[in-house]
Short mmCIF file of C-alpha atoms and ligand atoms in Angstrom, two decimals:
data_model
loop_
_atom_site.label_atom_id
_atom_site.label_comp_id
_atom_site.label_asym_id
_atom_site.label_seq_id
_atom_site.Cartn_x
_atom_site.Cartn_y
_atom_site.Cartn_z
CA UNK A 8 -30.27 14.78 -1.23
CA UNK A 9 -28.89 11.31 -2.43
CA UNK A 10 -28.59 8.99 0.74
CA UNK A 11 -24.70 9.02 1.26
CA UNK A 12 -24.89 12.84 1.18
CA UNK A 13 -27.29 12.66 4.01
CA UNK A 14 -25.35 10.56 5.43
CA UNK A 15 -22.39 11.90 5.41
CA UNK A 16 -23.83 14.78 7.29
CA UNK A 17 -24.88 12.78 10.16
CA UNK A 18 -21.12 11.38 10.09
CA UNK A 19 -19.41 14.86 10.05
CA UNK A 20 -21.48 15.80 13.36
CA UNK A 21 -19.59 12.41 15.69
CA UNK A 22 -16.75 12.28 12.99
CA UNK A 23 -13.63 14.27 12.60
CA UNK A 24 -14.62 14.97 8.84
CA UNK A 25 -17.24 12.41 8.43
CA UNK A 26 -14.53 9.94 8.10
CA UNK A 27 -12.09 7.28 10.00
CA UNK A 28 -9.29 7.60 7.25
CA UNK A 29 -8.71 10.97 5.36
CA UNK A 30 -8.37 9.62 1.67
CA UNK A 31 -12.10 8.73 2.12
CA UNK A 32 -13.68 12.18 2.33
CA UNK A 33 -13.40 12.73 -1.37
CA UNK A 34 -10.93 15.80 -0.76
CA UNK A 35 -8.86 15.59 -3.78
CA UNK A 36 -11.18 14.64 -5.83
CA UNK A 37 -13.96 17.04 -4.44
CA UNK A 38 -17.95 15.31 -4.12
CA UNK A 39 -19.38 13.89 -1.95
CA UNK A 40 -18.09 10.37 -0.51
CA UNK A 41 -19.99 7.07 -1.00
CA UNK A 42 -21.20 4.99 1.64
CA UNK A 43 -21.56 1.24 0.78
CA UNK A 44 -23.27 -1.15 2.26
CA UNK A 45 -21.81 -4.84 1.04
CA UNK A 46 -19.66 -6.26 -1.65
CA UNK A 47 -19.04 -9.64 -3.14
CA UNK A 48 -16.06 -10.50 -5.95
CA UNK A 49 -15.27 -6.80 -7.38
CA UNK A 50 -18.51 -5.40 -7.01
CA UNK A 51 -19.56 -3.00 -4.34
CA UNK A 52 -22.96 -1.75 -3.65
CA UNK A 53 -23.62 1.33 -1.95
CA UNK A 54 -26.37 2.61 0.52
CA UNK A 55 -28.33 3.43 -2.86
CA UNK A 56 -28.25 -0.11 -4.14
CA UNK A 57 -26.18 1.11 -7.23
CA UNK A 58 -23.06 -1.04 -8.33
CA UNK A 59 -20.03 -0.62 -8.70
CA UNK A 60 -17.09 -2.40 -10.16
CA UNK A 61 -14.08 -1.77 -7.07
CA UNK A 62 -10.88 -0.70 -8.00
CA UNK A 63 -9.43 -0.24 -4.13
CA UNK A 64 -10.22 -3.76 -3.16
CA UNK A 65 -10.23 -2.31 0.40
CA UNK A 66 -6.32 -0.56 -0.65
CA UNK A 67 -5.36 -4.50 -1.17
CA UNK A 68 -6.89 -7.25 0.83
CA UNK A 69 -9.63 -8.51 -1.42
CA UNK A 70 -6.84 -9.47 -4.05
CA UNK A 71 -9.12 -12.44 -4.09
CA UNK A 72 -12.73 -10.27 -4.40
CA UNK A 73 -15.00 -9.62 -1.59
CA UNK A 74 -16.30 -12.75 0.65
CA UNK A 75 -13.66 -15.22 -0.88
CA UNK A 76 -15.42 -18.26 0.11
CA UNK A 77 -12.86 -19.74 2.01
CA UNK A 78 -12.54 -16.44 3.95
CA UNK A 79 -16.12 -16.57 5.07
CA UNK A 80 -16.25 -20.46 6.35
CA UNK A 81 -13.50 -19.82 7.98
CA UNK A 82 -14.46 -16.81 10.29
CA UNK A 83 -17.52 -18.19 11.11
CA UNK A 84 -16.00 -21.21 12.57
CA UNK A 85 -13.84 -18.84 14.40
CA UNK A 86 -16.22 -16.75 15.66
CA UNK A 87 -17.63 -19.31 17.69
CA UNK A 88 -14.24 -20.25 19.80
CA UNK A 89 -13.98 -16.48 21.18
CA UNK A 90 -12.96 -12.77 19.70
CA UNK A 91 -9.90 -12.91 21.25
CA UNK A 92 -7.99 -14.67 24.18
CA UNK A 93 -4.81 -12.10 25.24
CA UNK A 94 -2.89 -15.93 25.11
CA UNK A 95 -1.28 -17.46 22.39
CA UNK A 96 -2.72 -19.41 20.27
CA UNK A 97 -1.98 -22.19 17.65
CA UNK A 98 -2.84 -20.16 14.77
CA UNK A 99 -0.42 -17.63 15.74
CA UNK A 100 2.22 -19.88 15.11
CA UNK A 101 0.66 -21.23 11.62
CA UNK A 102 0.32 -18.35 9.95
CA UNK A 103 4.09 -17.04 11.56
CA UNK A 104 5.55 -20.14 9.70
CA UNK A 105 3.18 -19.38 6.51
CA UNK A 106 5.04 -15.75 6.51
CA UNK A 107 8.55 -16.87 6.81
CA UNK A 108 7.79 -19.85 4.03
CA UNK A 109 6.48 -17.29 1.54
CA UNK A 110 8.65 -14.24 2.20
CA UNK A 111 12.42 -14.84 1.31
CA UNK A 112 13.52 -11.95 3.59
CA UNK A 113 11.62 -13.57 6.63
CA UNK A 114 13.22 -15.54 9.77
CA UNK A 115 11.13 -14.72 11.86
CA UNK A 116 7.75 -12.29 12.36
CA UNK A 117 5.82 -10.27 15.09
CA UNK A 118 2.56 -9.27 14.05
CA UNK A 119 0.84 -6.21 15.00
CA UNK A 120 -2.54 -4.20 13.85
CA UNK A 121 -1.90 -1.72 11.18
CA UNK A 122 1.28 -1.29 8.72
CA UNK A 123 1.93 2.25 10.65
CA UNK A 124 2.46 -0.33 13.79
CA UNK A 125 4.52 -2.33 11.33
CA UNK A 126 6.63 0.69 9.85
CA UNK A 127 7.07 2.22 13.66
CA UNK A 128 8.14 -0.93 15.25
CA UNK A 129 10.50 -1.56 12.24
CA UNK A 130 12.18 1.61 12.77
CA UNK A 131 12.68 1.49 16.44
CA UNK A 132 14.05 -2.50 16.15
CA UNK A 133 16.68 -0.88 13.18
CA UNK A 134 17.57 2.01 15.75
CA UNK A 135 18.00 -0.17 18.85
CA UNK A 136 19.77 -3.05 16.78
CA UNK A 137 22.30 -0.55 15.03
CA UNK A 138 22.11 1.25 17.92
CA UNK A 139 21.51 4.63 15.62
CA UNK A 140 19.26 7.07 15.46
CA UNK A 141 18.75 8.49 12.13
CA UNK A 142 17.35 6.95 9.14
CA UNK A 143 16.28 7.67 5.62
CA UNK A 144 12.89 7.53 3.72
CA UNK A 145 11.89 8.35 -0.06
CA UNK A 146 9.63 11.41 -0.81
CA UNK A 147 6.09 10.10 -1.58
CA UNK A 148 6.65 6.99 0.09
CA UNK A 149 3.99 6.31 2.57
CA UNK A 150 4.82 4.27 5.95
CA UNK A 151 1.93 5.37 7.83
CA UNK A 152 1.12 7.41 10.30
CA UNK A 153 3.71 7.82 13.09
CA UNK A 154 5.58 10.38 13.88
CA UNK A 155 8.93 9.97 12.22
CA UNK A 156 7.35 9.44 8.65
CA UNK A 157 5.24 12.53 8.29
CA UNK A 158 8.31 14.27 7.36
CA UNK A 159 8.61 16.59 4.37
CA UNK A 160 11.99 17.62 2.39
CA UNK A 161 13.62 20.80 3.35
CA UNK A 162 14.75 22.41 0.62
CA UNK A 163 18.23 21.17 -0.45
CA UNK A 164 19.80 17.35 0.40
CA UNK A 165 21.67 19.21 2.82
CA UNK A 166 19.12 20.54 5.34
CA UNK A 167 16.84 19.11 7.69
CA UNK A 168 13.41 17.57 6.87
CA UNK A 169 10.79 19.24 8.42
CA UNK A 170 7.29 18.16 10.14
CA UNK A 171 4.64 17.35 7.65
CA UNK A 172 1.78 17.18 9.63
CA UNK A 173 0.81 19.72 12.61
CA UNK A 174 1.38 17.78 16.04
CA UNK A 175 5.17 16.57 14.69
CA UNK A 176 7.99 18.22 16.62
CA UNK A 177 11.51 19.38 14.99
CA UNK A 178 13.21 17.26 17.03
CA UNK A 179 11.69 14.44 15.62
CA UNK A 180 11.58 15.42 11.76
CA UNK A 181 15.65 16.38 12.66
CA UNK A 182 16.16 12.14 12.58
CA UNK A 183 14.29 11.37 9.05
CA UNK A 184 16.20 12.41 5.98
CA UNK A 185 14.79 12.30 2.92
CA UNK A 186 15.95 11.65 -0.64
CA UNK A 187 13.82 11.18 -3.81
CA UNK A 188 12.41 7.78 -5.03
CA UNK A 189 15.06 6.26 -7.15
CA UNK A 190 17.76 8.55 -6.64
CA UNK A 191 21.25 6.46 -5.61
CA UNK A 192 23.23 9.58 -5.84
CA UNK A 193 21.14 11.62 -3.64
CA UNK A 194 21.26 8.45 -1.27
CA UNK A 195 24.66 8.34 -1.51
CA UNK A 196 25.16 11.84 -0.37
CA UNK A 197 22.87 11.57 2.51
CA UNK A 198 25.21 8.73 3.69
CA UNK A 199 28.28 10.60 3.09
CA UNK A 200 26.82 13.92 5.09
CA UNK A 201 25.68 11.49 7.87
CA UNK A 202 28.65 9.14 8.51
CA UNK A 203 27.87 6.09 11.11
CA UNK A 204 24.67 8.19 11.85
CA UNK A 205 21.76 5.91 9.76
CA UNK A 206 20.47 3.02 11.04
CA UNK A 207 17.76 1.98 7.90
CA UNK A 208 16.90 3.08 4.93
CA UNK A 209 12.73 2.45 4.62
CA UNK A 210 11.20 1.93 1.03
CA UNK A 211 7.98 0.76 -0.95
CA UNK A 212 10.37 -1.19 -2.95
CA UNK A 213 7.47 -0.58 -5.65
CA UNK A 214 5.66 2.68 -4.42
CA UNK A 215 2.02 2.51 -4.20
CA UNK A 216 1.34 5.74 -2.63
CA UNK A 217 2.19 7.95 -5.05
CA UNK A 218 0.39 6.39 -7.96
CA UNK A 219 2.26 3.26 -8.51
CA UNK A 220 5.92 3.89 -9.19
CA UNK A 221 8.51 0.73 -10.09
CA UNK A 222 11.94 0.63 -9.20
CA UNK A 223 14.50 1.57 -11.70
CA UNK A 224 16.77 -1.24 -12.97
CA UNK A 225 19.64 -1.41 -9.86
CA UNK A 226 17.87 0.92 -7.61
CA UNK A 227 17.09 -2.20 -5.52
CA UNK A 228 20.73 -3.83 -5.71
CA UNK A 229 22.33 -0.47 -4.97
CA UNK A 230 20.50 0.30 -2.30
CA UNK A 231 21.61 -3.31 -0.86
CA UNK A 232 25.11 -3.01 -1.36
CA UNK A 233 25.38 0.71 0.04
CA UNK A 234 23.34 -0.86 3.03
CA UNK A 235 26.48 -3.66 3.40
CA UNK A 236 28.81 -1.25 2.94
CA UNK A 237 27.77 1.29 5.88
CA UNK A 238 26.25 -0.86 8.35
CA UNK A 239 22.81 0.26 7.45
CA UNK A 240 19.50 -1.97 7.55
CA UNK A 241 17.90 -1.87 4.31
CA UNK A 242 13.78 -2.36 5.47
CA UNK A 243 11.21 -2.89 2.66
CA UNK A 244 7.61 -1.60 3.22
CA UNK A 245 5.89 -4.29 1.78
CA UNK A 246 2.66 -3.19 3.22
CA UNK A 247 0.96 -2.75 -0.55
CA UNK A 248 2.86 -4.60 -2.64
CA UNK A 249 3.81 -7.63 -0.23
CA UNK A 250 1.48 -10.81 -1.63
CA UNK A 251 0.25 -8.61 -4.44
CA UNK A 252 3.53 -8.77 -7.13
CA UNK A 253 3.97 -12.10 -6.58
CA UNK A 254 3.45 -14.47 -3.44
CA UNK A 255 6.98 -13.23 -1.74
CA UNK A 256 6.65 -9.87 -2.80
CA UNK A 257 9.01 -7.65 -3.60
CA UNK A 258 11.96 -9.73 -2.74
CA UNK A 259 10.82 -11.95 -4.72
CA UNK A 260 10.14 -10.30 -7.82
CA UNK A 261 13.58 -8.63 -7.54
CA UNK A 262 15.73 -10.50 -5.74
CA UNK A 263 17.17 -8.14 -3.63
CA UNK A 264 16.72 -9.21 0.11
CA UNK A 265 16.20 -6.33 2.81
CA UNK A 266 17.04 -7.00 6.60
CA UNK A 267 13.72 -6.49 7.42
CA UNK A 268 10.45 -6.05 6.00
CA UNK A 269 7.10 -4.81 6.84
CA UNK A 270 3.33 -6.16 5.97
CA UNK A 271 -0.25 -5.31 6.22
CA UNK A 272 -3.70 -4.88 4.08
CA UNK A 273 -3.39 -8.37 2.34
CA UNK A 274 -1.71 -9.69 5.30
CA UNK A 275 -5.11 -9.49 7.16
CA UNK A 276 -7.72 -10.17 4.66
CA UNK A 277 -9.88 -7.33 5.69
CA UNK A 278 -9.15 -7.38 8.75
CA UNK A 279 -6.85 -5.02 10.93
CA UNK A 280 -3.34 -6.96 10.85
CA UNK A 281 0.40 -5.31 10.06
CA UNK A 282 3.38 -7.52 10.46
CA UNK A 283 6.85 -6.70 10.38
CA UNK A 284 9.63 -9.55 10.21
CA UNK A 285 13.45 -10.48 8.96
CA UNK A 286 16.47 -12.13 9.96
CA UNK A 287 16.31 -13.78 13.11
CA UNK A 288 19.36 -12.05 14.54
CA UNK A 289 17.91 -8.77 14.71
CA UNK A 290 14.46 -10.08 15.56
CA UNK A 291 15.54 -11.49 18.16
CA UNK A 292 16.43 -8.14 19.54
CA UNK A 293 12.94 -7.75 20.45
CA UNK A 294 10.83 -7.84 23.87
CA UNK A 295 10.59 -10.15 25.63
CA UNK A 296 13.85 -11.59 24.30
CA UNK A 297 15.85 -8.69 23.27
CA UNK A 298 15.68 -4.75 24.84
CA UNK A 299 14.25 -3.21 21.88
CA UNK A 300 10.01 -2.77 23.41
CA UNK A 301 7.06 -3.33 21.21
CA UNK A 302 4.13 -4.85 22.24
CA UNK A 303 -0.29 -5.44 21.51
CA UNK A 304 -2.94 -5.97 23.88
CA UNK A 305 -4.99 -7.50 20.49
CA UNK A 306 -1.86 -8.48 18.48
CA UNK A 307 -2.10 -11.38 16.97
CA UNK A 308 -6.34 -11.58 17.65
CA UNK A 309 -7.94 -15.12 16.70
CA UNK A 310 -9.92 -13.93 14.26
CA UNK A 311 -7.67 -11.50 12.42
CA UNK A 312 -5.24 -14.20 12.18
CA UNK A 313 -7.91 -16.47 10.82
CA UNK A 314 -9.08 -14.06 8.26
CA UNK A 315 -5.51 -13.75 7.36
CA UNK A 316 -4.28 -17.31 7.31
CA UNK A 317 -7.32 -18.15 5.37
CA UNK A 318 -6.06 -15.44 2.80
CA UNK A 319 -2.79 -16.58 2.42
CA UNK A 320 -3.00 -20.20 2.37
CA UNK A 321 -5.21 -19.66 -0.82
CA UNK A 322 -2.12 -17.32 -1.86
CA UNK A 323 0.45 -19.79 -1.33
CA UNK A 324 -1.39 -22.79 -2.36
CA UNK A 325 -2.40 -21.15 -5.57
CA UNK A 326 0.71 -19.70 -7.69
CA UNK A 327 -1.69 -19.45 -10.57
CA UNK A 328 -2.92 -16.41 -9.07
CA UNK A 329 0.07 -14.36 -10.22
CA UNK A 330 0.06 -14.77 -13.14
CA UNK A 331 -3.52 -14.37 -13.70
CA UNK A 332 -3.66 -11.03 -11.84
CA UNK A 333 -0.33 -10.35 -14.46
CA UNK A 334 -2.70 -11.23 -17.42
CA UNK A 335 -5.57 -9.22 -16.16
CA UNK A 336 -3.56 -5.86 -15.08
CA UNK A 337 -1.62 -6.44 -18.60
CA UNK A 338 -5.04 -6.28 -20.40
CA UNK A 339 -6.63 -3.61 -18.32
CA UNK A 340 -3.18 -1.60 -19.13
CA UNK A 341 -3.35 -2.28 -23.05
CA UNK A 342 -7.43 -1.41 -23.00
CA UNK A 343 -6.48 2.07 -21.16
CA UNK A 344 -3.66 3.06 -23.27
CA UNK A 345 -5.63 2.55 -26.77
CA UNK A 346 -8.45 4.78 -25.24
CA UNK A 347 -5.78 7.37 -23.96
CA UNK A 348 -3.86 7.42 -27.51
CA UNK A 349 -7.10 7.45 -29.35
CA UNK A 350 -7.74 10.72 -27.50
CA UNK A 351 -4.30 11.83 -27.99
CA UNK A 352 -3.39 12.37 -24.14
CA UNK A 353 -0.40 12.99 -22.90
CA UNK A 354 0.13 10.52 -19.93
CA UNK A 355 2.18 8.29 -18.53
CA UNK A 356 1.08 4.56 -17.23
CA UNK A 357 2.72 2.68 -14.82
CA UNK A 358 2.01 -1.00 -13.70
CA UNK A 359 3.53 -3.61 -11.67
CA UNK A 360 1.23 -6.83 -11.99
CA UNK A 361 -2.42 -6.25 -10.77
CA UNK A 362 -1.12 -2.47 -9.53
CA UNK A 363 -1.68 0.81 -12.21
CA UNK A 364 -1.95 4.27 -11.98
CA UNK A 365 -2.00 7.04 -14.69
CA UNK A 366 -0.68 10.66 -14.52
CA UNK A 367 -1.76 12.93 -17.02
CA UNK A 368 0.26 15.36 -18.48
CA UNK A 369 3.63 14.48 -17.97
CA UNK A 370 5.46 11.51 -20.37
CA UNK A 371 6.85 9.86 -17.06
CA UNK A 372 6.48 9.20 -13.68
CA UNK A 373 9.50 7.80 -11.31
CA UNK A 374 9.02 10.10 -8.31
CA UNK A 375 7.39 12.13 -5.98
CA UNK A 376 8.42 15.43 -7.89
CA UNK A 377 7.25 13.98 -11.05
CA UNK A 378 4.14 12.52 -10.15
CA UNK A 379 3.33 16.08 -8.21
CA UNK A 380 3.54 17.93 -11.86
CA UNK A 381 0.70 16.04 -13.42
CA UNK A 382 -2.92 16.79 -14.17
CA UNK A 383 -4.63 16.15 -10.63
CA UNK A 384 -7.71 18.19 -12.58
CA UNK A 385 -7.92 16.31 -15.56
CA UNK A 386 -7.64 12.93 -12.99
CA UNK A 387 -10.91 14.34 -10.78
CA UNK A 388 -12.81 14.93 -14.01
CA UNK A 389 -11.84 11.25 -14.69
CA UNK A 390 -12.64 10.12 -11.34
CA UNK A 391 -15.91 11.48 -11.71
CA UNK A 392 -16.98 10.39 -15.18
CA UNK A 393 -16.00 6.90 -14.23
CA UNK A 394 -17.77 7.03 -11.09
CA UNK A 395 -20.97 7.86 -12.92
CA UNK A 396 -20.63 5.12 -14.87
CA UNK A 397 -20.31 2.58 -12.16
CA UNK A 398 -16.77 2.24 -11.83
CA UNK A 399 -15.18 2.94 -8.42
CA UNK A 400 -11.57 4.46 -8.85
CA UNK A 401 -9.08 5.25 -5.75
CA UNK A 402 -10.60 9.15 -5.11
CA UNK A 403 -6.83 10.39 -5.50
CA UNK A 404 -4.68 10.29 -8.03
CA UNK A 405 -2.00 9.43 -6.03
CA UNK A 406 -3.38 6.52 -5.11
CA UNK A 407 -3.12 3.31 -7.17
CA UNK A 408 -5.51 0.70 -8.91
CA UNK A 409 -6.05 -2.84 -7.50
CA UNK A 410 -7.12 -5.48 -9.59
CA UNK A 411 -8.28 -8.54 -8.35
CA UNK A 412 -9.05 -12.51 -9.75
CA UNK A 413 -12.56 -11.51 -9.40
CA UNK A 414 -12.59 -8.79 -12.21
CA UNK A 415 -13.46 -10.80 -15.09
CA UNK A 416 -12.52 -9.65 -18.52
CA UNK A 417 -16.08 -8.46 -19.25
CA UNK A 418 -15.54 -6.37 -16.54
CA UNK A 419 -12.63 -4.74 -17.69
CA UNK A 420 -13.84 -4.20 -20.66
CA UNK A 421 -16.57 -2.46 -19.06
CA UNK A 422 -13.98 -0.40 -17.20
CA UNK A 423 -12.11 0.57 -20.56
CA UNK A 424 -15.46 1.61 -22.15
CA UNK A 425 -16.71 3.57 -19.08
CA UNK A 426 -12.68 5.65 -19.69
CA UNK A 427 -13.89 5.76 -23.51
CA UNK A 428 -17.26 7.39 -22.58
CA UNK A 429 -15.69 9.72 -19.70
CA UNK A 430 -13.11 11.08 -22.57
CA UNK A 431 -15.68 12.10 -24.69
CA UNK A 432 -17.49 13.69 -22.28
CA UNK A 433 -15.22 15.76 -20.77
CA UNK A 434 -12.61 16.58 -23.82
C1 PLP B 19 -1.16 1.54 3.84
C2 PLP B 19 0.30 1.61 4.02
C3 PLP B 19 0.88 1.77 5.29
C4 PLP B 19 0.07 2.04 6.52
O1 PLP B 19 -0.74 0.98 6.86
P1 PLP B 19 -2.01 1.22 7.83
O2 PLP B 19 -2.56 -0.16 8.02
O3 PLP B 19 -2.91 2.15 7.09
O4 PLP B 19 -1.49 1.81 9.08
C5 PLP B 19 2.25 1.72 5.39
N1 PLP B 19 3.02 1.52 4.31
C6 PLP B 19 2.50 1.36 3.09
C7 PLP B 19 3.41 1.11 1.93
C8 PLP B 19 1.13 1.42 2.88
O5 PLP B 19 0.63 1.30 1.66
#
C-alpha cells in the first residue's frame, strides 16, 4: 500500500470521504487521491517524495508558483503582530483601495472568506437593492456552495429549476432560473416569462467550472444592455478568472462592466479570502450602512489580507505577467494540439490566457450540454497516464488547467511529451 492510500484510509475514518472538498477524492477520475506534503514554483511533492509538475495551482492562487518570495517575507512578518484582531486594521483598507484600482467594475469592496460567501452575499445585496427575489444563473456555472446555486434545470425554459443537491428545498430552487451558458435568447425568454421578477443575472463571465468555456462574441454586451433595459444587476463571478485573464479581469478583457462582481482563490494567495464589490450605490446598501445584513467574525483576518495584498501588489505592479502567462498558455495550447492531431483525436480546446481545458470527442465546447457529451473516459485514462508521468492534472474533466509564471518552457514541454507518451499508451 503506497503511503497516500494508507493514508487516505486513516482520513476516511474522521473525514466525510477522506476529504475537506469533494473534487479531491479522485471520484471522477476513479484512484486513489494524492496527499502532498510541500510545493515550491509549479512543482508539488507528495507524501512519497515524488514530483510533480501542478496544473491546479491550488484552483488559482499560486498564479505566481508556490512560496512566491514576496508572499513568504511577508507572512512571516505578519505572523508576529497577531492571527487576527476582530478590529480593523490598516491593511484592510490597502488592499480595499488595491481592489477598486485594479478592477474597473469596483467602487467599493467587502471582503469575506470563500467565493461561496462572495456569490451568497452578492445575491442577497442584488435582492435587497432591487428589492427582487428571483435571479438567473448559467448551467455549469459554479458559484459555490449555498443554497440558491445548487440548482439544476427542469426540463424546459419554462419550468422550475429544481434542487441539485439533497438538503436544498423547492422553495428555494423555485427563485434560481436557469438558462444555458451563452444563450441570449433563452435569457431573453426567462426575462420575458418573469417580468419585474429578477433582480441579477450571476455569470463566470469566462466559465472555469465546466472545463474552461469563453464567452461568445456579444454574449457579454447583451447581457449588459438586457440588464439596463429591465432593471436587472448584471454580477460577474470573477472568483477564477478575476486577476488571472488579465489584472482587472474579466471586465477588463471585455469591456463590459457588471454592477457587481465577486472574487476569491487569487484574491487570497492561498489563503481563505472571497470578496465581492461594485458600484458604491448599491454597496452602500450594506450593514452597517445600508439594511441589506452580511457580516465575518474573521473577515478581513491580518494575515489573509497580507497573503493577499502581497499577491496582488506583485499583480498590479507587474503587467508583464499577462502577457507572459498569454505566451506560456499559447505554447502549452499549440504543444497539445500537435500531439492531439498527430493522434487524430477528435477534441475540442479551449483557452483563455493561462486557463485550458480539452473535451474529447466532441468538435466544440460552449456549454454545459456540450461539455456533458464528451469523453469523461478517454479524459480519466488521460488523467492517469499523465499522472504517472509526473504531471498533476485537475482530477475532473470539468475542471480547468492553471498555468502559472513558474512553469518554465522546459516544463511544458515536459507536459506535452508526458500527453505524447500517455497517447500511445492508451490508443
Ligand atoms: C471556486 C469558485 C467559487 C467558490 O469559491 P469557494 O472559495 O470554493 O467557496 C465560486 N465561483 C467560482 C467561479 C469559482 O470558481
Amino acid at each position: 500500500m503506497s503511503k497516500s492510500e494508507d493514508l487516505f484510509e486513516r482520513a476516511q475514518l474522521f473525514i466525510p470521504g477522506g476529504v475537506n472538498s469533494p473534487v479531491r477524492a479522485f471520484k471522477s477520475v476513479g484512484g486513489t487521491p494524492l496527499f502532498f506534503q510541500s510545493a515550491k514554483g509549479s512543482i508539488m511533492t507528495d507524501v512519497e517524495g515524488r514530483d510533480y509538475i501542478d496544473y491546479i495551482g491550488s484552483w488559482g492562487p499560486m498564479i505566481l508558483g508556490h512560496c512566491h518570495p514576496p508572499i513568504v517575507e511577508a507572512l512571516k512578518k505578519a505572523t508576529s503582530n497577531t492571527t487576527s484582531f476582530g478590529t480593523p486594521t490598516v491593511l484592510e483598507i490597502e488592499i480595499a483601495e488595491l481592489i477598486c484600482k485594479m478592477v474597473p467594475a469596483v467602487e467599493k469592496v467587502r471582503m469575506v472568506n470563500s467565493g461561496t460567501e462572495a456569490c451568497m452575499s452578492a445575491i442577497r445585496l442584488a435582492r435587497g437593492y432591487t428589492n427582487r427575489d428571483k435571479f438567473i444563473k448559467f448551467e455549469g456555472c459554479y458559484h459555490g456552495h449555498a443554497d440558491p446555486f445548487l440548482i439544476k434545470a427542469g426540463s424546459g425554459a419554462a419550468t422550475l429549476g429544481e434542487p441539485d443537491s439533497s438538503g436544498v428545498t423547492r422553495g428555494t430552487a423555485r427563485d434560481t432560473l436557469l438558462a444555458p451558458f451563452n444563450d441570449l435568447s433563452a435569457v431573453i425568454q426567462l426575462i420575458e416569462l418573469n417580468p419585474n421578477e429578477i433582480a441579477a443575472i450571476i455569470l463566470e463571465p469566462v466559465a472555469g467550472n465546466m472545463g474552461c468555456i469563453p464567452p461568445v462574441d456579444g454574449f457579454l454586451k447583451g447581457l449588459r444592455e438586457l440588464c439596463d433595459t429591465h432593471g436587472i444587476l448584471l454580477i460577474f463571478d470573477e472568483v477564477m478568472c478575476g486577476f488571472r485573464i488579465a489584472k482587472g479581469g474579466a471586465t477588463e478583457l471585455y469591456g463590459v462592466l457588471p454592477d457587481l462582481v465577486t472574487m476569491g482563490k487569487i484574491i487570497g494567495g492561498g489563503m481563505p479570502v472571497g470578496a465581492f464589490g461594485g458600484k458604491r450605490e448599491i454597496m452602500d446598501m450594506l450593514a452597517p450602512e445600508g439594511p441589506v445584513y452580511q457580516a465575518g467574525t474573521l473577515s478581513g483576518n491580518p494575515i489573509a489580507m497580507t497573503c493577499g495584498l502581497a499577491l496582488l501588489k506583485e499583480l498590479n505592479c507587474k503587467p508583464n505577467i499577462y502577457l507572459e502567462l498569454e505566451e506560456k498558455g499559447a505554447y502549452l495550447e499549440k504543444g497539445i494540439r500537435e500531439v492531439f492531431d498527430n493522434h487524430e483525436l477528435k477534441y475540442a480546446l479551449n483557452r483563455v490566457g493561462s486557463m485550458l481545458s480539452f473535451h474529447f470527442g466532441v468538435d466544440e465546447v460552449g456549454n454545459f450540454n456540450e461539455a456533458n457529451n464528451a469523453d469523461t473516459e478517454f479524459f480519466k485514462l488521460l488523467f492517469h497516464g499523465v499522472l504517472k508521468r509526473g504531471i498533476y492534472f485537475a482530477p475532473s474533466a470539468f475542471e480547468t488547467l492553471f498555468v502559472s509564471t513558474t512553469h518554465s518552457y522546459s516544463l511544458l514541454d515536459g507536459t506535452i511529451l508526458a500527453i505524447e507518451e500517455s497517447l500511445n499508451e492508451i490508443l
